[in-house]
XYZ file of C-alpha atoms in Angstrom:
767
model
C 90.692 74.240 69.510
C 92.517 77.514 69.287
C 94.835 78.584 66.719
C 98.616 77.339 67.148
C 100.730 79.352 69.093
C 103.645 80.832 67.194
C 106.782 78.838 66.559
C 108.998 80.247 68.915
C 107.003 79.277 71.728
C 107.179 75.404 70.207
C 110.129 74.410 72.650
C 110.113 71.111 73.803
C 109.347 69.937 77.459
C 112.223 68.229 79.121
C 110.946 64.732 80.039
C 114.064 63.342 80.929
C 113.176 64.056 84.768
C 109.926 62.821 84.828
C 108.802 58.958 85.861
C 106.282 57.144 83.777
C 103.160 58.171 85.930
C 104.939 61.875 85.741
C 104.857 61.991 81.882
C 101.249 60.056 81.739
C 99.772 63.228 83.287
C 101.982 65.742 82.008
C 100.684 63.831 77.931
C 97.346 63.926 79.182
C 95.390 66.243 76.592
C 91.446 67.033 76.987
C 89.102 65.560 79.402
C 88.888 65.658 83.552
C 92.323 64.236 84.671
C 92.731 63.304 88.433
C 96.245 63.682 89.674
C 96.857 62.102 93.641
C 99.925 62.833 94.259
C 101.775 61.995 97.540
C 103.641 64.595 99.384
C 107.553 64.909 97.631
C 106.045 63.472 94.272
C 107.304 66.108 91.978
C 103.304 67.557 91.726
C 104.548 71.220 90.859
C 106.800 69.897 88.616
C 103.478 67.943 86.877
C 101.856 70.840 86.752
C 103.897 73.304 85.122
C 105.569 70.923 81.989
C 101.760 70.099 81.485
C 101.142 73.611 81.232
C 104.308 74.078 78.764
C 103.302 70.749 76.915
C 99.723 72.340 76.633
C 101.416 75.442 74.771
C 104.097 73.161 72.435
C 100.673 71.299 71.220
C 98.632 74.444 70.196
C 96.752 76.109 72.961
C 96.751 79.928 73.750
C 98.352 80.568 77.246
C 95.799 82.780 77.976
C 93.123 80.089 77.615
C 94.990 78.187 80.407
C 94.334 79.409 83.971
C 96.175 77.553 87.103
C 94.696 78.120 90.627
C 96.947 77.384 94.137
C 96.377 78.008 97.477
C 99.061 80.190 98.609
C 101.192 83.421 97.867
C 104.820 81.179 97.682
C 103.142 78.493 95.703
C 101.515 80.622 93.056
C 104.938 82.304 92.693
C 107.132 79.338 92.673
C 104.889 77.872 89.561
C 104.808 80.984 88.184
C 108.603 80.933 87.746
C 108.964 77.538 86.753
C 106.792 77.980 84.044
C 108.567 81.002 82.964
C 111.605 79.241 82.868
C 110.160 76.733 80.446
C 108.340 79.111 78.085
C 109.920 82.728 78.608
C 107.678 83.769 75.834
C 104.442 82.434 77.463
C 105.054 82.402 80.906
C 103.453 85.550 81.478
C 100.197 84.867 79.615
C 99.685 82.211 81.482
C 97.089 82.862 84.939
C 98.980 81.264 87.660
C 97.085 82.576 90.905
C 95.929 81.719 94.232
C 91.643 81.667 94.161
C 91.483 84.838 96.298
C 94.101 86.513 93.950
C 92.033 85.294 90.673
C 88.310 86.006 92.279
C 89.691 89.494 93.428
C 90.612 90.195 89.366
C 87.568 88.913 88.228
C 85.417 90.928 90.703
C 87.084 93.944 89.726
C 85.658 93.319 86.027
C 82.122 92.244 86.953
C 81.993 94.551 90.059
C 78.623 96.232 89.423
C 76.778 92.622 88.443
C 77.482 92.184 92.110
C 76.787 95.623 93.595
C 79.885 96.853 93.789
C 82.349 99.497 92.524
C 85.371 98.214 90.715
C 87.624 100.225 93.755
C 86.413 98.301 96.117
C 88.339 97.800 99.438
C 89.422 94.029 100.719
C 88.963 93.902 104.450
C 91.078 92.452 106.667
C 90.820 90.576 109.939
C 91.283 93.906 111.827
C 88.952 96.089 109.839
C 85.846 92.957 109.840
C 86.472 93.205 113.741
C 86.177 96.955 113.668
C 83.514 96.923 111.090
C 81.647 94.743 113.295
C 81.893 96.490 117.026
C 80.464 99.453 115.205
C 77.920 96.835 114.163
C 77.419 95.934 117.809
C 77.367 99.130 118.897
C 74.919 100.393 116.300
C 72.620 97.443 117.578
C 73.071 98.016 121.321
C 74.820 94.447 121.730
C 76.581 93.779 124.746
C 80.713 92.959 123.460
C 81.497 91.416 126.499
C 78.821 88.581 125.786
C 79.048 88.168 121.924
C 82.135 88.586 120.833
C 82.774 90.442 117.402
C 85.590 87.837 116.812
C 83.346 84.900 117.807
C 80.125 86.663 115.389
C 82.811 87.011 112.311
C 83.732 83.030 112.867
C 80.116 82.214 112.572
C 79.209 84.465 109.761
C 82.286 83.424 108.088
C 80.856 79.801 108.273
C 77.801 81.130 106.784
C 79.897 82.311 103.786
C 81.547 79.070 103.484
C 77.988 77.392 102.611
C 77.292 79.997 100.637
C 74.630 81.185 102.741
C 73.215 84.706 102.344
C 71.935 86.951 105.177
C 68.562 86.101 104.361
C 68.724 82.610 104.026
C 70.990 82.459 107.041
C 67.876 84.199 108.601
C 65.454 81.968 107.318
C 67.342 78.587 108.003
C 67.563 79.850 111.962
C 63.735 80.774 111.852
C 62.862 77.729 110.325
C 64.636 75.506 112.793
C 63.975 77.572 115.612
C 67.459 78.035 116.869
C 68.780 79.547 119.700
C 68.762 83.514 121.035
C 72.623 83.710 120.359
C 71.719 82.245 116.307
C 69.056 85.255 116.156
C 71.695 87.563 117.379
C 74.384 86.363 114.640
C 71.161 86.713 112.186
C 70.462 90.227 113.060
C 74.610 90.991 113.058
C 75.182 89.213 109.907
C 72.728 91.117 108.026
C 73.874 94.726 109.374
C 77.369 93.591 108.828
C 76.901 92.700 104.762
C 75.138 96.060 104.844
C 78.064 98.267 106.183
C 80.553 96.052 103.241
C 78.290 97.007 100.484
C 77.979 100.419 102.028
C 81.659 100.416 102.751
C 82.256 99.472 98.835
C 84.061 96.827 100.296
C 84.571 92.729 100.412
C 86.049 90.631 103.086
C 88.292 87.497 102.264
C 85.136 85.187 101.956
C 83.171 87.981 99.911
C 85.637 87.277 96.998
C 85.458 84.097 96.597
C 81.398 84.000 97.403
C 80.783 87.017 94.723
C 82.217 85.096 92.184
C 80.753 81.803 92.786
C 77.431 83.335 93.021
C 77.673 84.919 89.791
C 78.870 82.191 88.031
C 75.908 80.174 89.473
C 73.414 83.106 88.516
C 74.413 84.324 85.495
C 74.849 81.727 82.741
C 76.352 84.133 80.147
C 79.298 85.539 82.325
C 79.823 81.531 83.398
C 79.681 80.496 79.595
C 82.212 83.532 78.920
C 84.771 82.592 81.377
C 84.342 78.924 80.694
C 85.296 79.328 77.228
C 88.263 81.766 78.001
C 89.441 79.042 80.602
C 89.697 76.286 78.339
C 92.206 74.130 80.220
C 92.079 74.036 84.039
C 94.432 72.743 86.530
C 93.825 72.963 90.756
C 96.684 72.027 92.792
C 95.932 70.623 96.523
C 92.416 70.095 95.224
C 91.772 68.249 98.282
C 91.788 71.636 100.238
C 88.819 73.023 98.245
C 85.844 74.267 100.433
C 82.299 74.540 98.888
C 82.807 78.016 97.530
C 85.874 76.845 95.568
C 84.553 73.551 94.368
C 81.512 75.790 92.965
C 83.965 77.676 90.856
C 85.908 75.192 89.590
C 83.115 72.997 88.822
C 81.506 76.538 86.849
C 84.557 76.991 85.057
C 84.877 73.230 83.736
C 81.285 72.816 82.213
C 81.344 73.332 78.049
C 85.052 72.159 78.616
C 85.716 69.967 80.934
C 89.249 70.019 81.050
C 89.972 70.159 84.037
C 93.362 69.061 86.094
C 92.658 68.485 89.691
C 95.902 67.816 91.596
C 95.868 66.983 95.326
C 95.830 64.144 97.833
C 92.912 63.044 100.739
C 96.079 62.355 102.935
C 96.704 65.614 102.803
C 93.663 66.997 103.891
C 93.846 69.025 107.053
C 91.366 71.917 107.063
C 88.426 70.705 107.343
C 88.067 73.383 110.443
C 88.102 75.964 108.069
C 85.548 74.966 105.406
C 88.072 72.261 103.077
C 85.618 69.546 102.453
C 87.628 66.405 101.260
C 84.572 64.761 99.809
C 85.591 66.996 96.684
C 88.194 64.828 95.819
C 87.229 61.754 96.984
C 83.905 62.393 94.533
C 85.933 63.794 91.504
C 85.227 60.015 89.588
C 81.209 60.898 90.181
C 81.697 64.417 89.054
C 83.706 63.496 85.894
C 82.249 59.683 84.931
C 85.243 60.072 81.992
C 88.016 60.814 84.398
C 91.546 59.828 83.697
C 93.408 58.979 87.510
C 96.825 59.282 87.312
C 98.713 58.036 91.069
C 102.192 59.526 91.708
C 103.977 57.416 94.560
C 107.581 57.764 94.034
C 108.614 60.173 96.476
C 111.499 62.458 96.179
C 112.081 64.025 99.173
C 112.383 61.524 102.251
C 113.777 58.072 103.115
C 112.190 54.806 102.929
C 111.800 54.255 106.756
C 110.368 57.742 106.570
C 107.795 57.338 104.236
C 107.302 53.369 105.400
C 106.257 54.921 109.097
C 103.914 57.433 107.609
C 102.662 55.115 105.102
C 101.712 52.950 107.844
C 100.084 55.797 110.045
C 97.658 57.021 106.764
C 96.404 53.154 105.566
C 94.214 53.694 109.079
C 92.156 56.273 107.348
C 89.073 54.530 105.236
C 88.092 58.077 103.501
C 91.156 58.196 101.030
C 92.817 56.726 97.641
C 94.857 53.717 98.109
C 98.740 54.901 97.258
C 102.207 52.927 98.134
C 104.595 55.817 98.598
C 108.383 54.364 97.888
C 111.859 56.182 97.778
C 114.731 55.678 95.667
C 117.057 57.845 98.582
C 117.224 54.608 100.812
C 116.254 53.040 103.969
C 117.753 56.252 105.904
C 117.389 56.216 109.650
C 114.234 55.227 110.920
C 111.797 57.276 113.216
C 112.178 58.121 116.575
C 109.852 58.204 119.864
C 112.332 60.153 122.132
C 110.785 59.657 125.647
C 111.197 62.534 128.506
C 110.298 62.966 131.529
C 108.152 66.336 131.907
C 107.611 69.065 129.047
C 110.774 71.289 130.797
C 113.154 68.074 129.929
C 111.565 67.817 126.350
C 112.331 71.480 125.384
C 115.572 71.148 126.993
C 116.176 67.662 125.598
C 115.495 69.228 121.785
C 118.075 71.830 122.180
C 120.837 70.177 123.351
C 119.820 67.677 120.279
C 119.991 70.284 117.637
C 123.230 71.740 119.180
C 124.442 68.192 119.182
C 123.592 67.650 115.244
C 124.491 71.597 114.802
C 128.460 70.213 115.995
C 128.675 66.842 115.444
C 127.549 67.032 111.804
C 127.900 70.357 110.297
C 124.215 71.037 110.020
C 123.161 74.709 109.583
C 120.481 75.940 112.161
C 118.252 76.146 109.251
C 117.839 72.264 108.575
C 115.619 72.125 111.720
C 111.965 72.278 112.250
C 109.763 71.538 115.503
C 106.551 71.032 114.605
C 103.353 70.645 117.119
C 99.716 70.423 116.987
C 98.587 73.821 118.485
C 100.902 77.417 119.277
C 101.107 76.414 123.271
C 103.472 74.226 122.958
C 105.893 76.423 121.556
C 106.533 78.599 124.742
C 108.935 75.803 126.985
C 111.058 75.530 123.487
C 111.295 79.181 122.751
C 112.434 79.641 126.829
C 115.045 76.687 126.299
C 116.347 78.167 122.476
C 117.018 81.555 124.564
C 118.862 79.722 127.527
C 121.186 77.583 124.858
C 121.252 80.756 122.434
C 119.712 78.886 119.197
C 118.409 81.305 116.081
C 114.947 80.615 115.645
C 111.913 82.119 114.139
C 108.262 81.138 115.001
C 105.836 80.449 111.580
C 102.919 82.538 111.124
C 104.173 85.147 113.084
C 103.456 89.177 112.885
C 103.146 89.922 108.844
C 104.814 93.016 107.429
C 101.428 94.368 106.702
C 99.889 93.629 109.880
C 102.174 95.925 111.472
C 99.985 99.121 112.797
C 102.279 101.716 111.142
C 101.842 100.133 108.387
C 97.948 99.545 108.416
C 97.713 103.147 109.300
C 99.879 103.933 105.854
C 97.666 101.322 103.947
C 94.694 103.021 105.424
C 95.218 106.653 103.802
C 96.102 104.396 100.582
C 92.903 102.403 100.958
C 91.165 105.655 101.201
C 92.567 107.833 98.628
C 91.693 104.904 96.386
C 88.204 103.793 97.713
C 86.541 106.590 99.763
C 83.458 104.909 101.142
C 86.082 102.639 102.881
C 84.531 102.792 106.437
C 87.265 100.911 108.044
C 90.184 103.124 106.437
C 88.357 106.325 107.235
C 88.185 105.060 111.270
C 91.490 103.647 111.387
C 93.170 107.439 110.181
C 90.901 110.036 110.479
C 92.400 110.773 114.169
C 96.108 109.299 113.247
C 97.867 111.453 113.690
C 95.711 113.029 116.202
C 93.362 115.652 114.958
C 91.376 116.522 118.343
C 88.111 115.054 116.487
C 86.100 113.303 119.244
C 84.037 110.324 119.561
C 80.879 112.825 119.831
C 81.704 114.039 116.428
C 82.893 110.672 114.845
C 79.468 109.065 115.938
C 77.142 112.178 114.725
C 78.826 112.023 111.298
C 78.476 108.814 111.083
C 74.692 108.683 111.566
C 74.416 111.071 109.281
C 75.972 109.173 106.933
C 73.988 106.137 107.085
C 70.678 108.573 107.069
C 71.710 109.716 103.808
C 73.147 106.050 102.082
C 76.799 108.283 101.825
C 80.790 107.277 103.649
C 82.074 108.900 106.786
C 84.221 110.944 104.572
C 81.718 112.485 102.695
C 80.143 113.402 106.090
C 83.118 115.257 107.315
C 82.831 117.652 104.315
C 79.870 119.186 105.544
C 80.421 118.428 108.969
C 79.744 121.820 109.937
C 76.098 121.484 108.251
C 75.308 118.070 110.399
C 73.412 118.958 113.696
C 75.030 117.720 116.855
C 78.919 118.009 116.203
C 80.752 120.561 118.240
C 82.131 123.465 116.188
C 86.109 122.103 117.072
C 84.872 118.829 116.097
C 83.151 120.081 112.407
C 86.528 122.382 111.677
C 88.397 118.983 112.686
C 86.740 117.130 110.521
C 86.497 119.456 107.110
C 90.106 119.638 107.211
C 90.604 116.051 107.472
C 87.979 115.714 104.352
C 90.308 118.590 102.581
C 93.426 116.680 102.960
C 92.188 113.275 101.551
C 91.032 115.178 98.681
C 93.955 116.935 98.290
C 96.181 113.342 98.547
C 93.385 111.883 95.887
C 94.560 114.612 93.630
C 98.254 113.638 93.893
C 96.921 109.856 93.059
C 98.339 109.209 89.099
C 102.036 108.615 89.198
C 103.369 105.620 90.732
C 102.757 104.393 94.225
C 105.451 105.861 96.121
C 105.358 109.245 95.033
C 101.865 109.218 96.783
C 103.308 107.698 99.702
C 105.762 110.358 99.999
C 102.628 112.599 99.614
C 100.811 111.097 102.393
C 103.776 110.930 104.769
C 104.710 114.690 103.803
C 100.966 116.042 104.146
C 100.118 113.804 107.241
C 103.480 114.635 109.139
C 102.730 110.288 110.168
C 106.611 110.194 110.326
C 107.063 112.739 112.514
C 104.926 111.398 115.045
C 108.238 108.808 116.151
C 111.040 110.456 114.153
C 112.174 112.622 117.130
C 111.755 109.986 119.833
C 114.674 108.021 121.047
C 112.724 104.704 121.724
C 113.352 101.459 120.041
C 109.782 100.900 119.656
C 109.318 104.001 117.586
C 112.489 103.960 115.624
C 111.276 100.873 114.447
C 108.149 102.317 112.928
C 110.597 104.452 111.537
C 112.352 101.695 109.670
C 108.826 99.923 109.266
C 108.210 103.041 107.160
C 111.342 103.072 105.087
C 110.420 99.760 104.386
C 107.540 100.265 103.393
C 108.572 102.645 100.719
C 110.810 100.095 99.399
C 108.012 97.808 98.701
C 106.265 100.356 97.208
C 109.675 101.221 94.720
C 109.623 97.092 93.978
C 106.603 97.402 93.161
C 106.750 100.629 90.824
C 109.941 99.133 89.155
C 108.730 95.598 88.675
C 105.292 97.013 87.298
C 106.869 100.068 84.893
C 104.013 100.081 82.934
C 100.861 99.690 85.276
C 101.821 100.787 88.842
C 98.551 100.724 89.693
C 97.413 101.846 93.490
C 94.629 99.266 92.909
C 97.698 96.433 91.934
C 99.698 97.672 94.968
C 96.829 97.367 97.516
C 94.992 94.094 95.804
C 98.967 92.425 96.366
C 99.314 93.753 99.739
C 95.570 93.121 100.935
C 96.175 89.081 99.589
C 99.560 88.839 101.492
C 98.256 87.347 104.743
C 98.925 83.577 103.646
C 100.782 81.463 105.539
C 104.220 82.455 103.437
C 105.939 83.443 106.278
C 108.569 81.250 106.654
C 112.001 82.435 105.696
C 113.766 78.829 104.828
C 117.034 80.652 104.467
C 117.042 82.676 107.776
C 120.055 80.542 109.221
C 117.312 80.024 112.122
C 115.469 77.145 113.455
C 112.041 76.835 112.692
C 108.735 76.221 115.468
C 105.585 76.363 113.699
C 102.606 74.452 113.904
C 101.612 70.902 111.887
C 99.212 73.133 109.983
C 101.765 75.651 109.083
C 104.238 73.057 107.768
C 102.045 71.842 104.799
C 103.968 72.324 101.645
C 107.357 72.979 103.454
C 110.182 70.285 103.979
C 113.268 70.247 106.320
C 116.114 67.871 106.373
C 115.472 67.073 110.520
C 111.750 67.189 111.849
C 110.508 67.026 115.240
C 106.481 66.260 116.092
C 106.189 67.382 119.251
C 103.865 65.671 122.186
C 102.519 62.786 119.943
C 99.828 62.280 123.071
C 96.587 61.609 123.726
C 93.972 64.632 123.756
C 97.025 66.532 121.797
C 97.677 64.382 118.431
C 94.972 63.745 118.307
C 93.357 66.538 119.512
C 90.798 66.468 122.375
C 87.839 68.215 120.082
C 88.167 65.567 117.745
C 87.404 62.493 119.973
C 84.160 62.447 119.784
C 83.656 61.883 115.737
C 85.398 59.428 113.616
C 86.085 61.915 110.573
C 88.009 64.446 113.175
C 90.187 61.217 114.275
C 90.491 60.905 110.601
C 92.061 64.324 109.912
C 94.100 64.631 112.857
C 95.962 61.412 111.623
C 96.362 62.933 108.116
C 98.394 65.927 110.329
C 100.324 63.440 111.929
C 101.400 62.155 108.028
C 102.026 65.409 107.033
C 104.140 66.510 109.795
C 105.764 62.926 109.323
C 106.306 63.624 105.555
C 107.943 67.194 105.780
C 111.474 64.976 106.956
C 113.825 64.535 104.205
C 116.516 62.439 106.174
C 115.993 62.672 110.367
C 112.105 62.365 112.145
C 111.796 62.554 115.812
C 108.470 62.050 117.649
C 108.526 63.062 121.163
C 105.996 62.668 124.587
C 106.633 63.517 127.810
C 105.290 61.691 130.766
C 104.096 64.475 132.905
C 103.013 67.212 131.350
C 101.905 71.100 132.117
C 99.526 72.245 129.259
C 96.439 74.547 129.454
C 96.848 74.956 133.124
C 97.012 71.587 134.219
C 99.601 69.265 135.049
C 99.204 65.089 134.760
C 100.572 62.273 133.720
C 99.924 61.619 129.807
C 98.710 58.561 127.591
C 100.451 58.117 124.633
C 98.996 58.489 121.170
C 97.139 55.804 119.514
C 98.675 57.113 116.260
C 102.202 55.777 117.638
C 101.216 52.003 117.502
C 99.731 52.352 113.939
C 102.978 53.508 113.080
C 104.284 49.911 113.366
C 107.567 48.045 113.964
C 109.585 51.087 111.965
C 109.379 53.431 115.047
C 111.898 52.789 117.039
C 111.790 53.663 120.769
C 114.246 55.717 123.432
C 114.199 57.078 126.295
C 116.154 60.615 126.153
C 118.520 59.642 129.009
C 120.106 57.162 126.413
C 121.402 59.613 124.333
C 124.620 60.885 123.944
C 124.172 64.668 124.587
C 122.163 63.805 127.523
C 122.946 66.047 130.207
C 121.509 64.221 133.751
C 122.499 66.957 136.042
C 121.197 69.821 133.618
C 118.034 67.779 133.567
C 117.402 66.973 137.301
C 118.061 70.832 137.957
C 115.265 71.650 135.336
C 112.589 69.181 137.536
C 113.571 71.489 140.412
C 113.583 74.974 139.272
C 114.249 78.024 141.623
C 111.696 80.347 142.979
C 110.905 82.902 140.064
C 111.609 85.787 142.041
C 112.346 89.368 140.448
C 116.141 88.879 141.765
C 116.714 85.680 140.238
C 114.864 87.010 136.505
C 117.421 89.730 136.909
C 120.249 87.449 137.660
C 119.810 85.321 134.583
C 119.230 88.377 132.010
C 122.774 89.304 133.444
C 124.378 85.804 132.851
C 122.937 85.876 129.768
C 124.344 88.916 128.635
C 127.652 88.402 129.958
C 127.635 85.333 127.867
C 126.856 86.934 124.808
C 123.681 85.602 124.202
C 121.176 87.973 122.318
C 118.059 88.640 124.241
C 115.929 90.488 122.373
C 113.130 92.724 123.576
C 110.618 89.589 122.732
C 112.755 87.072 124.346
C 113.046 89.277 127.337
C 109.337 88.973 127.964
C 109.422 85.601 126.937
C 111.953 84.362 129.526
C 110.397 86.713 132.294
C 113.573 88.601 133.113
C 111.298 91.768 131.919
C 109.688 93.928 135.075
C 105.913 93.073 135.030
C 105.515 96.587 135.750
C 106.850 97.822 132.467
C 104.831 95.092 130.505
C 100.904 96.516 130.643
C 102.176 99.707 128.960
C 103.119 97.883 126.102
C 100.024 96.785 125.314
C 97.358 97.664 122.964
C 94.245 96.682 120.659
C 94.717 94.881 118.244
C 98.594 93.935 119.403
C 98.925 90.065 118.563
C 99.776 87.793 121.742
C 100.981 84.420 122.900
C 99.572 82.643 126.444
C 101.235 80.160 127.576
C 97.386 78.062 128.327
C 95.717 79.573 125.503
C 98.449 79.907 122.592
C 97.988 83.057 120.039
C 95.429 85.791 120.500
C 94.864 89.495 119.823
C 94.102 92.234 122.302
C 90.597 93.242 122.029
C 90.477 96.056 124.488
C 92.505 97.676 127.197
C 90.929 98.974 130.136
C 92.231 100.017 133.541
C 95.953 101.709 134.670
C 98.553 100.992 137.086
C 97.796 97.550 138.870
C 94.449 97.773 137.718
C 95.361 97.826 133.933
C 92.622 94.833 132.464
C 92.940 92.962 129.136
C 90.506 91.522 126.872
C 92.240 89.164 124.371
C 90.345 86.906 121.985
C 92.277 83.552 121.163
C 92.109 81.130 118.570
C 90.387 78.519 120.524
C 88.286 80.017 123.205
C 86.219 82.461 124.030
C 87.955 86.195 125.083
C 89.679 85.868 128.433
C 90.071 88.690 130.832
C 93.289 89.183 132.515
C 95.361 91.493 135.076
C 97.948 92.687 132.558
C 100.896 92.560 135.163
C 100.085 88.972 135.955
C 98.298 87.942 132.263
C 101.540 86.387 131.158
C 101.062 87.377 128.032
C 103.895 87.660 125.709
C 103.577 90.031 123.090
C 104.564 89.326 119.231
C 103.350 92.154 117.249
C 101.278 94.835 117.035
C 97.672 94.810 114.730
């Protein structure tokens, strides 16, 4: 055991607010520990109290590693540790998996063939690189979607298959032609990443996992460094994360895994519930603590959720209970169709808002798939209810912010091909596609970067004289900006704005979109100033880029926004609200139709509903519509089998029996007037007269914007929502006027082509 810490750190850990099982988990010292923590059972309190107790017992703070999955959870955990032990809190590693691996990879970069200034590619960067790979290999992206191929490569990486192993596997099992294409693309894609001195999100984890598995000296050093490892949400770990945790817990198996198999809902992105189910097999001497007292929900809600999840076989038994009181029973509200459902929920929220004086932020509506949110948004606009859609466009996903980030990335890592391609002609510099292609070909032949090629463009055969001149000017500009680095990040960003004249692209425009871009640029300056201020001794460009690059978690819900929150059940994990609605608990929606052919799929869908139900503190409503138009077809729905499994605690009620129901309004909804342009304009005018705010996005969503004006707004990389397909990203835009065509990659389907004027696509941001 390490030497005792200074006496100033030996502060008493408050135990009066811990129940007996929580205290047992906190007091457990050495050896493996599994904490089975039901929803709302105070697991974060247990983890932070345990960290403080370890320090109180003499463990050096820097020997403790706490890992969780979201930035929000990590910040909350770090804040609580800091408040318990102010002198020691900052020395404990509290991090997400990706941030921890990024930090370790900076130190051991050369061991995996990288330089410490590597870039972290986001989804847009990956697609840009993949499109270049497809062009190079002459692969038709109309038949082989870059997004689809990246998904297959991500799956391979999550199984820890290198390009060579994937290619071998494909050839050994006589796979399809499609798999052979993927194998070919995977090899070149990974080469491009290494040539760009870059990693994607999967690589951050895979590089460290392989390093720990293949280099015992490094593994032993880190295992000795982190004597106590605490992992939150252990049920959400995938194979790569599991291997990392196991490698750090061999010589000193003081692993505390906290989680709940009943809340394992990310199998679709590689999470393996087996990791928590087999904990005792991995660590035969493990102690088990069950946290079953819930401090969030009423007993009526817990009884229904408990009855539902008890039907799962792959779980560890727990009996959730609450001292809050019995409370209101969960209710299933049946509507005639989805229009009534959306309008009825809007009226219900208005009723509770007025009658019980509830703030808008008390309410959350959850759903299985994004496509279900459209009717709700229309109804909320119609009733003037403020709302936010969770996991919308993040600040760092906006096009102007991505441009400026690309400049900073290229300064930090001149090999960053994605950053080079993004800004070499932004603002426009008159560099043609031929010049860029020739420069890239030269770089590939010589093992150089495109920026290095730009610096000698006048010597590269095939590059036109004007293109060579403009490329060399760009290379000189980047050299000047690189020489400006060394001060704070804000100073460097101001230099970028000054030398590139980037702001001037929008500053002289009076359009709302361009003015918003200017505001976003100013907001980025605010972000860099805040970063510089919070890191007075080490305000490095590397640190800022890493913080921004890993800010893509589902941490976008502003619980203090004063709005109703609309979000998917997957996004609801880790959140709680006084009033929760789970929408469309119907066969083929929840459980989802894709889960029907496998037992594990049904169990995960059941866990998903369990998570949704246990987000509610006081009131829980489930809904179904007798008929529903969904994904382009309309028909009679079938009640979800999960409803029967909830048992007698669930109360059934027809919407028409509710106090706030308006029969005449419901009848009008069932027979909507023809959606002609004149009626849409009239509706927009009516809302304006009634003082209902209608943003540009809301106008598009409500159908009050003229189709002729919409196509010009669509751009590659823009995030859009479609009533049938859900959320997607525009891959390409072609044609003009009424023939303007969009190719969109959706979350749950292959790319789909639309005529822009008839697409029913709703812009929700720009990439």
